mmCIF file of C-alpha atoms and ligand atoms in Angstrom:
data_model
loop_
_atom_site.group_PDB
_atom_site.id
_atom_site.type_symbol
_atom_site.label_atom_id
_atom_site.label_comp_id
_atom_site.label_asym_id
_atom_site.label_seq_id
_atom_site.Cartn_x
_atom_site.Cartn_y
_atom_site.Cartn_z
ATOM 1 C CA MET A 48 -8.635 174.681 87.294
ATOM 2 C CA SER A 49 -7.032 172.021 89.452
ATOM 3 C CA ALA A 50 -6.255 168.311 89.594
ATOM 4 C CA LEU A 51 -6.958 165.532 92.074
ATOM 5 C CA TYR A 52 -4.603 162.601 92.551
ATOM 6 C CA ILE A 53 -5.520 159.530 94.596
ATOM 7 C CA HIS A 54 -2.669 157.234 95.576
ATOM 8 C CA ILE A 55 -3.480 153.546 96.077
ATOM 9 C CA PRO A 56 -0.234 152.194 97.544
ATOM 10 C CA LEU A 57 -1.130 148.532 97.283
ATOM 11 C CA CYS A 58 0.613 145.977 95.066
ATOM 12 C CA ARG A 59 0.351 142.217 94.765
ATOM 13 C CA SER A 60 4.149 141.995 94.486
ATOM 14 C CA ARG A 61 7.081 144.375 94.010
ATOM 15 C CA CYS A 62 8.564 145.020 90.582
ATOM 16 C CA PHE A 63 12.355 145.030 90.642
ATOM 17 C CA TYR A 64 12.807 148.571 89.257
ATOM 18 C CA CYS A 65 10.112 150.362 91.261
ATOM 19 C CA ASP A 66 10.800 152.814 94.080
ATOM 20 C CA PHE A 67 7.242 154.159 94.466
ATOM 21 C CA TYR A 68 5.827 153.784 97.910
ATOM 22 C CA SER A 69 3.514 150.773 98.079
ATOM 23 C CA THR A 70 2.892 147.780 100.257
ATOM 24 C CA THR A 71 1.915 144.221 99.394
ATOM 25 C CA GLY A 72 -0.916 143.986 101.911
ATOM 26 C CA PRO A 73 -4.213 144.499 100.054
ATOM 27 C CA GLU A 74 -6.142 143.440 103.159
ATOM 28 C CA ARG A 75 -5.852 147.078 104.269
ATOM 29 C CA LYS A 76 -7.907 148.297 101.307
ATOM 30 C CA GLU A 77 -11.048 149.158 103.259
ATOM 31 C CA LEU A 78 -9.115 151.095 105.904
ATOM 32 C CA LEU A 79 -7.134 152.906 103.221
ATOM 33 C CA LEU A 80 -10.305 154.063 101.466
ATOM 34 C CA ASP A 81 -11.760 155.222 104.794
ATOM 35 C CA GLY A 82 -8.551 157.198 105.333
ATOM 36 C CA ILE A 83 -8.587 158.765 101.871
ATOM 37 C CA CYS A 84 -12.211 159.854 102.276
ATOM 38 C CA LYS A 85 -11.395 161.317 105.683
ATOM 39 C CA GLU A 86 -8.379 163.142 104.250
ATOM 40 C CA MET A 87 -10.584 164.684 101.548
ATOM 41 C CA ASN A 88 -12.808 166.200 104.185
ATOM 42 C CA LEU A 89 -9.921 167.469 106.283
ATOM 43 C CA ARG A 90 -8.264 169.110 103.277
ATOM 44 C CA GLN A 91 -11.287 170.290 101.333
ATOM 45 C CA ASN A 92 -10.022 173.900 101.312
ATOM 46 C CA TYR A 93 -6.548 173.104 99.964
ATOM 47 C CA LEU A 94 -7.539 173.788 96.351
ATOM 48 C CA GLN A 95 -9.099 177.115 97.405
ATOM 49 C CA GLY A 96 -12.270 176.442 95.460
ATOM 50 C CA GLU A 97 -10.521 175.863 92.113
ATOM 51 C CA PRO A 98 -12.650 173.462 90.046
ATOM 52 C CA VAL A 99 -11.179 169.978 89.614
ATOM 53 C CA ARG A 100 -10.679 169.236 85.905
ATOM 54 C CA THR A 101 -8.871 165.896 86.130
ATOM 55 C CA ILE A 102 -8.804 162.963 88.550
ATOM 56 C CA TYR A 103 -6.089 160.329 88.533
ATOM 57 C CA PHE A 104 -5.976 157.047 90.448
ATOM 58 C CA GLY A 105 -2.276 156.171 90.630
ATOM 59 C CA GLY A 106 -0.215 153.697 92.540
ATOM 60 C CA GLY A 107 0.625 151.195 93.564
ATOM 61 C CA THR A 108 -2.105 149.321 91.782
ATOM 62 C CA PRO A 109 -5.430 151.165 91.638
ATOM 63 C CA SER A 110 -6.874 148.289 89.590
ATOM 64 C CA LEU A 111 -6.963 146.343 92.870
ATOM 65 C CA LEU A 112 -10.017 148.496 93.650
ATOM 66 C CA SER A 113 -13.393 147.170 92.580
ATOM 67 C CA ALA A 114 -15.677 149.398 90.524
ATOM 68 C CA LYS A 115 -17.756 149.878 93.666
ATOM 69 C CA GLU A 116 -14.741 151.069 95.637
ATOM 70 C CA ILE A 117 -13.772 153.478 92.851
ATOM 71 C CA GLU A 118 -17.344 154.803 92.837
ATOM 72 C CA ARG A 119 -17.175 155.312 96.581
ATOM 73 C CA VAL A 120 -14.016 157.455 96.347
ATOM 74 C CA LEU A 121 -15.379 159.428 93.400
ATOM 75 C CA THR A 122 -18.722 160.061 95.115
ATOM 76 C CA GLU A 123 -16.852 161.472 98.111
ATOM 77 C CA ALA A 124 -14.659 163.605 95.833
ATOM 78 C CA PHE A 125 -17.695 164.988 94.006
ATOM 79 C CA LYS A 126 -19.300 165.867 97.354
ATOM 80 C CA THR A 127 -16.135 167.493 98.711
ATOM 81 C CA PHE A 128 -14.595 169.406 95.809
ATOM 82 C CA ASP A 129 -15.982 171.447 92.942
ATOM 83 C CA CYS A 130 -15.531 168.584 90.462
ATOM 84 C CA HIS A 131 -16.056 168.955 86.712
ATOM 85 C CA PRO A 132 -13.620 166.314 85.489
ATOM 86 C CA GLU A 133 -12.969 166.008 81.776
ATOM 87 C CA GLU A 134 -10.607 163.129 82.412
ATOM 88 C CA ILE A 135 -10.631 160.412 85.089
ATOM 89 C CA THR A 136 -7.710 158.001 84.731
ATOM 90 C CA LEU A 137 -7.182 154.667 86.389
ATOM 91 C CA GLU A 138 -3.742 153.068 86.326
ATOM 92 C CA ALA A 139 -4.181 149.345 85.828
ATOM 93 C CA ASN A 140 -2.078 146.230 85.672
ATOM 94 C CA PRO A 141 -2.847 143.966 82.689
ATOM 95 C CA ASP A 142 -3.562 140.931 84.882
ATOM 96 C CA ASP A 143 -6.419 142.811 86.555
ATOM 97 C CA LEU A 144 -8.132 143.805 83.307
ATOM 98 C CA SER A 145 -10.489 140.866 82.845
ATOM 99 C CA PRO A 146 -13.508 141.483 80.583
ATOM 100 C CA ASP A 147 -15.822 141.492 83.630
ATOM 101 C CA TYR A 148 -13.695 143.987 85.532
ATOM 102 C CA VAL A 149 -13.313 146.304 82.536
ATOM 103 C CA ARG A 150 -17.076 146.190 81.892
ATOM 104 C CA SER A 151 -17.676 147.128 85.534
ATOM 105 C CA LEU A 152 -15.280 150.072 85.142
ATOM 106 C CA ARG A 153 -17.305 151.330 82.181
ATOM 107 C CA ALA A 154 -20.208 151.830 84.562
ATOM 108 C CA THR A 155 -18.093 154.242 86.664
ATOM 109 C CA PRO A 156 -17.089 157.765 85.586
ATOM 110 C CA VAL A 157 -13.542 156.515 84.797
ATOM 111 C CA ASN A 158 -12.878 157.417 81.138
ATOM 112 C CA ARG A 159 -9.175 156.734 80.675
ATOM 113 C CA ILE A 160 -7.067 153.677 81.472
ATOM 114 C CA SER A 161 -3.300 153.728 81.743
ATOM 115 C CA ILE A 162 -2.010 150.171 81.434
ATOM 116 C CA GLY A 163 1.312 149.264 83.064
ATOM 117 C CA ILE A 164 2.533 146.908 80.356
ATOM 118 C CA GLN A 165 6.279 147.688 80.498
ATOM 119 C CA SER A 166 7.178 145.038 77.890
ATOM 120 C CA PHE A 167 5.484 142.686 75.441
ATOM 121 C CA GLN A 168 8.133 140.018 75.984
ATOM 122 C CA ASP A 169 7.789 137.311 78.606
ATOM 123 C CA ALA A 170 11.531 137.200 79.358
ATOM 124 C CA ASP A 171 11.560 140.941 80.168
ATOM 125 C CA LEU A 172 8.438 140.647 82.303
ATOM 126 C CA LYS A 173 9.986 137.824 84.266
ATOM 127 C CA GLN A 174 13.236 139.742 84.674
ATOM 128 C CA ILE A 175 11.477 142.792 86.160
ATOM 129 C CA ASN A 176 9.124 140.646 88.271
ATOM 130 C CA ARG A 177 5.853 141.714 86.693
ATOM 131 C CA ARG A 178 2.949 139.365 87.276
ATOM 132 C CA HIS A 179 1.439 139.459 83.801
ATOM 133 C CA SER A 180 2.475 137.764 80.567
ATOM 134 C CA ALA A 181 2.958 139.251 77.113
ATOM 135 C CA SER A 182 -0.326 137.766 75.892
ATOM 136 C CA GLN A 183 -2.179 139.187 78.914
ATOM 137 C CA ALA A 184 -0.765 142.590 78.039
ATOM 138 C CA ILE A 185 -2.037 142.414 74.464
ATOM 139 C CA ASN A 186 -5.415 141.082 75.584
ATOM 140 C CA ALA A 187 -5.737 143.845 78.191
ATOM 141 C CA VAL A 188 -5.516 146.520 75.495
ATOM 142 C CA LYS A 189 -8.072 144.704 73.322
ATOM 143 C CA THR A 190 -10.406 144.119 76.265
ATOM 144 C CA CYS A 191 -10.381 147.798 77.207
ATOM 145 C CA ARG A 192 -11.038 148.836 73.636
ATOM 146 C CA ASP A 193 -13.821 146.282 73.167
ATOM 147 C CA ALA A 194 -15.495 147.637 76.303
ATOM 148 C CA GLY A 195 -15.418 151.132 74.822
ATOM 149 C CA PHE A 196 -12.341 152.661 76.451
ATOM 150 C CA ASP A 197 -10.781 154.512 73.534
ATOM 151 C CA ASN A 198 -8.694 156.767 75.735
ATOM 152 C CA LEU A 199 -5.915 154.341 76.574
ATOM 153 C CA SER A 200 -2.305 154.708 77.524
ATOM 154 C CA ILE A 201 0.442 152.093 77.530
ATOM 155 C CA ASP A 202 3.475 152.314 79.825
ATOM 156 C CA LEU A 203 6.712 150.824 78.529
ATOM 157 C CA ILE A 204 10.180 150.569 80.033
ATOM 158 C CA TYR A 205 13.440 150.286 78.093
ATOM 159 C CA GLY A 206 17.147 150.006 78.749
ATOM 160 C CA LEU A 207 16.623 146.785 80.724
ATOM 161 C CA PRO A 208 19.771 144.794 81.543
ATOM 162 C CA GLY A 209 20.723 142.788 78.470
ATOM 163 C CA GLN A 210 17.953 144.281 76.303
ATOM 164 C CA THR A 211 18.907 144.683 72.642
ATOM 165 C CA LEU A 212 17.810 147.343 70.191
ATOM 166 C CA GLU A 213 15.982 144.691 68.188
ATOM 167 C CA GLN A 214 13.959 143.628 71.243
ATOM 168 C CA TRP A 215 13.066 147.235 71.961
ATOM 169 C CA LYS A 216 11.992 147.759 68.351
ATOM 170 C CA LYS A 217 9.770 144.695 68.620
ATOM 171 C CA ASN A 218 8.109 146.077 71.744
ATOM 172 C CA LEU A 219 7.485 149.396 70.050
ATOM 173 C CA GLN A 220 6.066 147.722 66.972
ATOM 174 C CA ILE A 221 3.532 145.774 69.043
ATOM 175 C CA ALA A 222 2.521 148.966 70.852
ATOM 176 C CA VAL A 223 2.100 150.732 67.503
ATOM 177 C CA ASP A 224 0.121 147.811 66.029
ATOM 178 C CA LEU A 225 -2.236 147.965 69.005
ATOM 179 C CA GLN A 226 -2.895 151.599 68.047
ATOM 180 C CA ALA A 227 -2.664 152.977 71.547
ATOM 181 C CA PRO A 228 -3.392 156.704 71.335
ATOM 182 C CA HIS A 229 -0.949 157.446 74.178
ATOM 183 C CA ILE A 230 2.353 155.840 75.124
ATOM 184 C CA SER A 231 4.635 156.646 78.054
ATOM 185 C CA ALA A 232 8.111 155.159 77.760
ATOM 186 C CA TYR A 233 10.697 155.448 80.501
ATOM 187 C CA HIS A 234 14.329 154.454 80.486
ATOM 188 C CA LEU A 235 15.196 152.179 83.404
ATOM 189 C CA THR A 236 16.927 153.982 86.249
ATOM 190 C CA TYR A 237 18.527 152.179 89.147
ATOM 191 C CA GLU A 238 16.867 153.687 92.213
ATOM 192 C CA LYS A 239 18.241 153.063 95.674
ATOM 193 C CA GLY A 240 16.190 150.553 97.627
ATOM 194 C CA THR A 241 15.027 148.594 94.587
ATOM 195 C CA GLU A 242 15.915 145.003 93.816
ATOM 196 C CA PHE A 243 17.591 146.092 90.573
ATOM 197 C CA PHE A 244 19.783 148.549 92.481
ATOM 198 C CA ARG A 245 20.888 145.707 94.764
ATOM 199 C CA GLN A 246 21.600 143.403 91.824
ATOM 200 C CA TRP A 247 23.561 146.141 90.062
ATOM 201 C CA LYS A 248 25.683 146.895 93.129
ATOM 202 C CA GLN A 249 26.391 143.183 93.537
ATOM 203 C CA GLY A 250 27.474 142.911 89.911
ATOM 204 C CA ILE A 251 24.619 140.570 88.960
ATOM 205 C CA ILE A 252 23.264 142.925 86.302
ATOM 206 C CA SER A 253 24.665 145.973 84.588
ATOM 207 C CA PRO A 254 23.165 149.023 82.896
ATOM 208 C CA VAL A 255 23.066 149.089 79.105
ATOM 209 C CA GLU A 256 25.770 151.069 77.278
ATOM 210 C CA GLU A 257 25.054 154.771 76.893
ATOM 211 C CA SER A 258 25.276 154.560 73.102
ATOM 212 C CA LEU A 259 22.582 151.855 73.123
ATOM 213 C CA SER A 260 20.403 153.932 75.467
ATOM 214 C CA GLU A 261 20.662 156.837 73.072
ATOM 215 C CA GLU A 262 19.818 154.650 70.087
ATOM 216 C CA MET A 263 16.800 153.261 71.956
ATOM 217 C CA PHE A 264 15.588 156.773 72.742
ATOM 218 C CA LYS A 265 15.968 157.888 69.125
ATOM 219 C CA THR A 266 14.201 154.742 67.907
ATOM 220 C CA LEU A 267 11.359 155.379 70.340
ATOM 221 C CA LYS A 268 10.909 158.903 69.093
ATOM 222 C CA ARG A 269 11.188 158.039 65.415
ATOM 223 C CA THR A 270 8.926 154.973 65.554
ATOM 224 C CA LEU A 271 6.149 156.679 67.461
ATOM 225 C CA GLN A 272 6.313 159.855 65.414
ATOM 226 C CA GLU A 273 6.091 157.867 62.180
ATOM 227 C CA SER A 274 2.941 156.239 63.510
ATOM 228 C CA GLY A 275 1.314 159.566 64.363
ATOM 229 C CA LEU A 276 2.145 159.903 68.070
ATOM 230 C CA GLN A 277 3.762 163.247 68.813
ATOM 231 C CA GLN A 278 6.202 163.646 71.654
ATOM 232 C CA TYR A 279 4.785 166.243 74.047
ATOM 233 C CA GLU A 280 7.082 165.511 76.993
ATOM 234 C CA ILE A 281 10.399 163.677 77.229
ATOM 235 C CA SER A 282 8.736 160.335 78.033
ATOM 236 C CA ASN A 283 5.209 160.912 76.698
ATOM 237 C CA PHE A 284 3.739 160.550 73.207
ATOM 238 C CA ALA A 285 0.179 160.990 72.036
ATOM 239 C CA ARG A 286 -2.028 161.324 69.005
ATOM 240 C CA PRO A 287 -3.194 164.948 68.668
ATOM 241 C CA GLY A 288 -5.782 165.662 71.370
ATOM 242 C CA MET A 289 -4.995 162.500 73.353
ATOM 243 C CA GLU A 290 -2.320 163.996 75.634
ATOM 244 C CA SER A 291 -2.847 163.275 79.326
ATOM 245 C CA LYS A 292 -4.676 166.315 80.698
ATOM 246 C CA HIS A 293 -3.816 165.328 84.236
ATOM 247 C CA ASN A 294 -0.065 164.956 83.726
ATOM 248 C CA SER A 295 0.000 168.134 81.658
ATOM 249 C CA SER A 296 -1.306 169.965 84.755
ATOM 250 C CA TYR A 297 1.891 169.121 86.619
ATOM 251 C CA TRP A 298 3.944 170.720 83.858
ATOM 252 C CA ASN A 299 1.754 173.803 83.619
ATOM 253 C CA ASP A 300 1.697 175.063 87.201
ATOM 254 C CA VAL A 301 -1.881 173.867 87.816
ATOM 255 C CA PRO A 302 -2.691 173.304 91.536
ATOM 256 C CA TYR A 303 -3.280 169.716 92.574
ATOM 257 C CA ILE A 304 -4.151 167.804 95.703
ATOM 258 C CA GLY A 305 -2.757 164.331 96.298
ATOM 259 C CA LEU A 306 -4.608 162.024 98.671
ATOM 260 C CA GLY A 307 -3.323 158.864 100.321
ATOM 261 C CA PRO A 308 0.016 157.755 101.762
ATOM 262 C CA SER A 309 3.037 159.433 100.103
ATOM 263 C CA ALA A 310 0.891 161.630 97.829
ATOM 264 C CA HIS A 311 2.124 165.149 97.070
ATOM 265 C CA SER A 312 0.110 168.344 96.748
ATOM 266 C CA TYR A 313 0.726 171.857 95.450
ATOM 267 C CA ASN A 314 -1.531 174.902 95.494
ATOM 268 C CA ARG A 315 0.847 177.671 94.334
ATOM 269 C CA ILE A 316 1.328 178.672 97.995
ATOM 270 C CA SER A 317 2.634 175.474 99.533
ATOM 271 C CA ARG A 318 3.801 171.973 98.753
ATOM 272 C CA GLN A 319 2.696 169.141 100.985
ATOM 273 C CA TRP A 320 3.632 165.475 101.073
ATOM 274 C CA ASN A 321 1.870 162.790 103.050
ATOM 275 C CA ILE A 322 3.560 160.212 105.254
ATOM 276 C CA SER A 323 5.031 157.417 103.091
ATOM 277 C CA ASP A 324 3.699 154.649 105.264
ATOM 278 C CA ILE A 325 0.159 153.334 105.178
ATOM 279 C CA HIS A 326 0.127 152.422 108.856
ATOM 280 C CA GLY A 327 1.569 155.783 109.969
ATOM 281 C CA TYR A 328 -0.817 157.649 107.662
ATOM 282 C CA LEU A 329 -3.907 155.859 108.982
ATOM 283 C CA GLU A 330 -2.763 156.167 112.606
ATOM 284 C CA ALA A 331 -2.148 159.903 112.226
ATOM 285 C CA LEU A 332 -5.580 160.374 110.676
ATOM 286 C CA ARG A 333 -7.205 158.344 113.438
ATOM 287 C CA LYS A 334 -5.505 160.285 116.221
ATOM 288 C CA GLY A 335 -5.936 163.666 114.560
ATOM 289 C CA ASN A 336 -2.135 164.101 114.255
ATOM 290 C CA PRO A 337 -0.391 165.736 111.283
ATOM 291 C CA PHE A 338 -0.102 163.265 108.415
ATOM 292 C CA TYR A 339 1.833 165.492 106.021
ATOM 293 C CA GLU A 340 4.749 167.883 105.893
ATOM 294 C CA THR A 341 4.521 171.311 104.333
ATOM 295 C CA GLU A 342 6.973 173.678 102.718
ATOM 296 C CA LYS A 343 6.439 177.124 101.276
ATOM 297 C CA PRO A 344 8.742 177.249 98.256
ATOM 298 C CA ASP A 345 10.828 180.422 98.006
ATOM 299 C CA LYS A 346 11.344 182.237 94.712
ATOM 300 C CA ASN A 347 14.445 180.205 93.826
ATOM 301 C CA THR A 348 12.623 176.923 94.357
ATOM 302 C CA ARG A 349 9.674 178.102 92.295
ATOM 303 C CA TYR A 350 12.012 179.200 89.485
ATOM 304 C CA ASN A 351 13.781 175.826 89.606
ATOM 305 C CA ASP A 352 10.485 173.909 89.552
ATOM 306 C CA PHE A 353 9.314 176.023 86.629
ATOM 307 C CA VAL A 354 12.501 175.366 84.637
ATOM 308 C CA ILE A 355 12.485 171.610 85.293
ATOM 309 C CA THR A 356 8.823 171.071 84.504
ATOM 310 C CA SER A 357 8.685 173.358 81.445
ATOM 311 C CA LEU A 358 11.878 172.073 79.901
ATOM 312 C CA ARG A 359 10.622 168.479 80.022
ATOM 313 C CA THR A 360 7.825 169.422 77.632
ATOM 314 C CA SER A 361 8.195 169.708 73.880
ATOM 315 C CA ALA A 362 6.821 173.256 74.085
ATOM 316 C CA GLY A 363 9.754 174.190 76.328
ATOM 317 C CA ILE A 364 10.113 177.277 78.510
ATOM 318 C CA GLU A 365 8.272 180.439 77.536
ATOM 319 C CA ILE A 366 11.050 182.942 78.110
ATOM 320 C CA ALA A 367 8.686 185.867 78.759
ATOM 321 C CA LEU A 368 7.178 183.929 81.657
ATOM 322 C CA ILE A 369 10.533 183.737 83.474
ATOM 323 C CA LYS A 370 10.632 187.517 83.446
ATOM 324 C CA SER A 371 7.019 188.036 84.485
ATOM 325 C CA LYS A 372 7.084 185.386 87.207
ATOM 326 C CA PHE A 373 10.579 185.771 88.618
ATOM 327 C CA GLY A 374 12.117 189.000 87.261
ATOM 328 C CA GLU A 375 15.031 190.131 85.083
ATOM 329 C CA LYS A 376 17.832 188.492 87.058
ATOM 330 C CA PRO A 377 16.655 184.846 86.815
ATOM 331 C CA LEU A 378 15.947 185.416 83.120
ATOM 332 C CA ALA A 379 19.491 186.694 82.500
ATOM 333 C CA TYR A 380 20.875 183.782 84.545
ATOM 334 C CA CYS A 381 18.873 181.233 82.562
ATOM 335 C CA LEU A 382 19.847 182.655 79.169
ATOM 336 C CA GLN A 383 23.493 182.982 80.118
ATOM 337 C CA ASN A 384 23.699 179.361 81.282
ATOM 338 C CA ALA A 385 21.676 178.146 78.306
ATOM 339 C CA LYS A 386 24.102 179.718 75.820
ATOM 340 C CA THR A 387 26.720 176.975 75.933
ATOM 341 C CA PHE A 388 24.012 174.339 75.314
ATOM 342 C CA ILE A 389 22.519 176.386 72.481
ATOM 343 C CA ASP A 390 25.988 176.569 70.886
ATOM 344 C CA ARG A 391 26.263 172.759 71.186
ATOM 345 C CA HIS A 392 22.765 172.283 69.665
ATOM 346 C CA LEU A 393 21.449 170.691 72.849
ATOM 347 C CA LEU A 394 19.017 173.564 73.424
ATOM 348 C CA GLU A 395 17.317 175.830 70.914
ATOM 349 C CA LEU A 396 15.851 179.288 71.407
ATOM 350 C CA LYS A 397 13.078 179.897 68.893
ATOM 351 C CA GLU A 398 9.976 182.089 68.867
ATOM 352 C CA GLY A 399 10.460 183.084 72.488
ATOM 353 C CA ARG A 400 10.822 179.510 73.732
ATOM 354 C CA LEU A 401 13.781 177.593 75.031
ATOM 355 C CA ARG A 402 13.562 173.899 74.134
ATOM 356 C CA LEU A 403 15.648 170.763 74.361
ATOM 357 C CA THR A 404 16.733 169.407 70.991
ATOM 358 C CA GLU A 405 16.566 165.658 70.380
ATOM 359 C CA GLU A 406 20.206 165.333 71.460
ATOM 360 C CA GLY A 407 19.481 167.527 74.479
ATOM 361 C CA MET A 408 16.506 165.443 75.568
ATOM 362 C CA PHE A 409 18.751 162.470 75.974
ATOM 363 C CA ILE A 410 20.912 164.301 78.540
ATOM 364 C CA SER A 411 18.168 166.540 79.905
ATOM 365 C CA ASP A 412 19.011 166.072 83.584
ATOM 366 C CA GLY A 413 22.507 167.479 83.159
ATOM 367 C CA ILE A 414 21.241 170.469 81.153
ATOM 368 C CA MET A 415 18.503 171.278 83.637
ATOM 369 C CA ALA A 416 20.974 171.139 86.510
ATOM 370 C CA GLU A 417 22.989 173.916 84.856
ATOM 371 C CA LEU A 418 19.955 176.170 84.477
ATOM 372 C CA LEU A 419 18.874 175.870 88.123
ATOM 373 C CA GLN A 420 19.621 178.548 90.662
ATOM 374 C CA VAL A 421 21.473 177.518 93.782
ATOM 375 C CA ASP A 422 21.518 179.672 96.903
HETATM 376 S S1 SF4 B 23 5.615 149.242 89.219
HETATM 377 FE FE1 SF4 B 23 3.510 149.430 89.898
HETATM 378 S S2 SF4 B 23 2.854 147.323 90.339
HETATM 379 FE FE2 SF4 B 23 5.103 147.294 90.278
HETATM 380 S S3 SF4 B 23 5.733 147.590 92.428
HETATM 381 FE FE3 SF4 B 23 5.692 149.608 91.443
HETATM 382 S S4 SF4 B 23 3.690 150.426 91.905
HETATM 383 FE FE4 SF4 B 23 3.595 148.198 92.279
#
C-alpha cells in the first residue's frame, strides 16, 4: 500500500504563523497543474507498483482548485498509478467552501475535507491574518455536512499571543458542538521567516507562558476525549474509525510520493524533496533538469525516523520492531535512554510498547531528541 500527496502551493494571502512553501500568485494554477501531471509521468515508478490507498491534496490552498481541475489531476493519477483510494482528502479554507463549490466537489471522488479553521473567534482570525470569519468557519462545516461530506476534519491552532484558557475552551466547545469526527490541533510555534517570528523578535508579541500552554494541551485532550474523540497522535483526535488514513501512513512507514513544488517522497529506499519554488520547479520540468534532491537514509537515520514517527502516535513504539528492523544495539540504546523518562513518568513501557504519557506528550520533542542516535 502507498500514499499520494499533491501539493498546491498557492494562497490568496499569507497567514502570520505559516512557514509552508506557498506563493500568492494563483494565476499560475494552470501551469502548476500541467507540471504536476508531467511529474506524475516522470516518476510513475517511484512507488514500485505499490497500490495507492490514499490521496491527499495539501497546501497551500487546494480549495483554490475548481472541481474540474481536481478531476483532471485525479484522472491523471488514476491513469499513472495503481490507484484504489479509500480516502481522498482536500484541504480547504472556509472562505472557499460555498454551497456551490462544495456541491461540485461531491461530484468528484474527493470523500474527505480538512477545513483550516484555526479559530472560531474573529479577533484570533484577524491576528493570524486568516481571510475567513468565525461565522464563515461555522457555515463551512455545516455546508460540507449538508452536501453529504461526513468525513470532515477541523484544524485548530492554540497558544496564540494573548490567548486565554477561556478563549481556547470556547473554541473547543464550538468544535465539539459542530460534531466534527476529526480534529487536528497544533500549538503555535514561531518559525523563522514567518510574520509572527518577526513580531516576536521585535518584541511586538510574546509566546504564552509554558504553564498556560500545558493547561491548554490538557484541556484539549480532556475536552475532546469527553466528547468521544480519541487522541491517536499528539495533535490528532478522531472518533473511532475516523482517523486520517493518509496521515497514519506517514507514521507507519508506508511509502508515499509527493507531487508539486516542495513536496516530499519516501519509498523505503530513498527520500526525495522537490524544489521549494514554483518557478524553479516548472522551469526544471520544462528543461528536463532535476527538480528534486534525493538522499538514501542510512540505518541511523531510519532508526531516528522510526522513533520520531512512532512515538508521536498514541500506540507508541513497538519495541520488538526496533530489534527486527535495526538490531540489538539500537534497541539497548533506546531502552537505556528511555529509562530516565520512564522513572519520571514521562514515558511508559507496557505490553511491549514504549509510549509518551500525557505529561510526556507535552515535552515530546525533548524526549525524542534523547532517544535519537547521533553519529
Ligand atoms: S496556513 Fe494555509 S492558507 Fe495560510 S499561508 Fe499557510 S498554506 Fe496558505
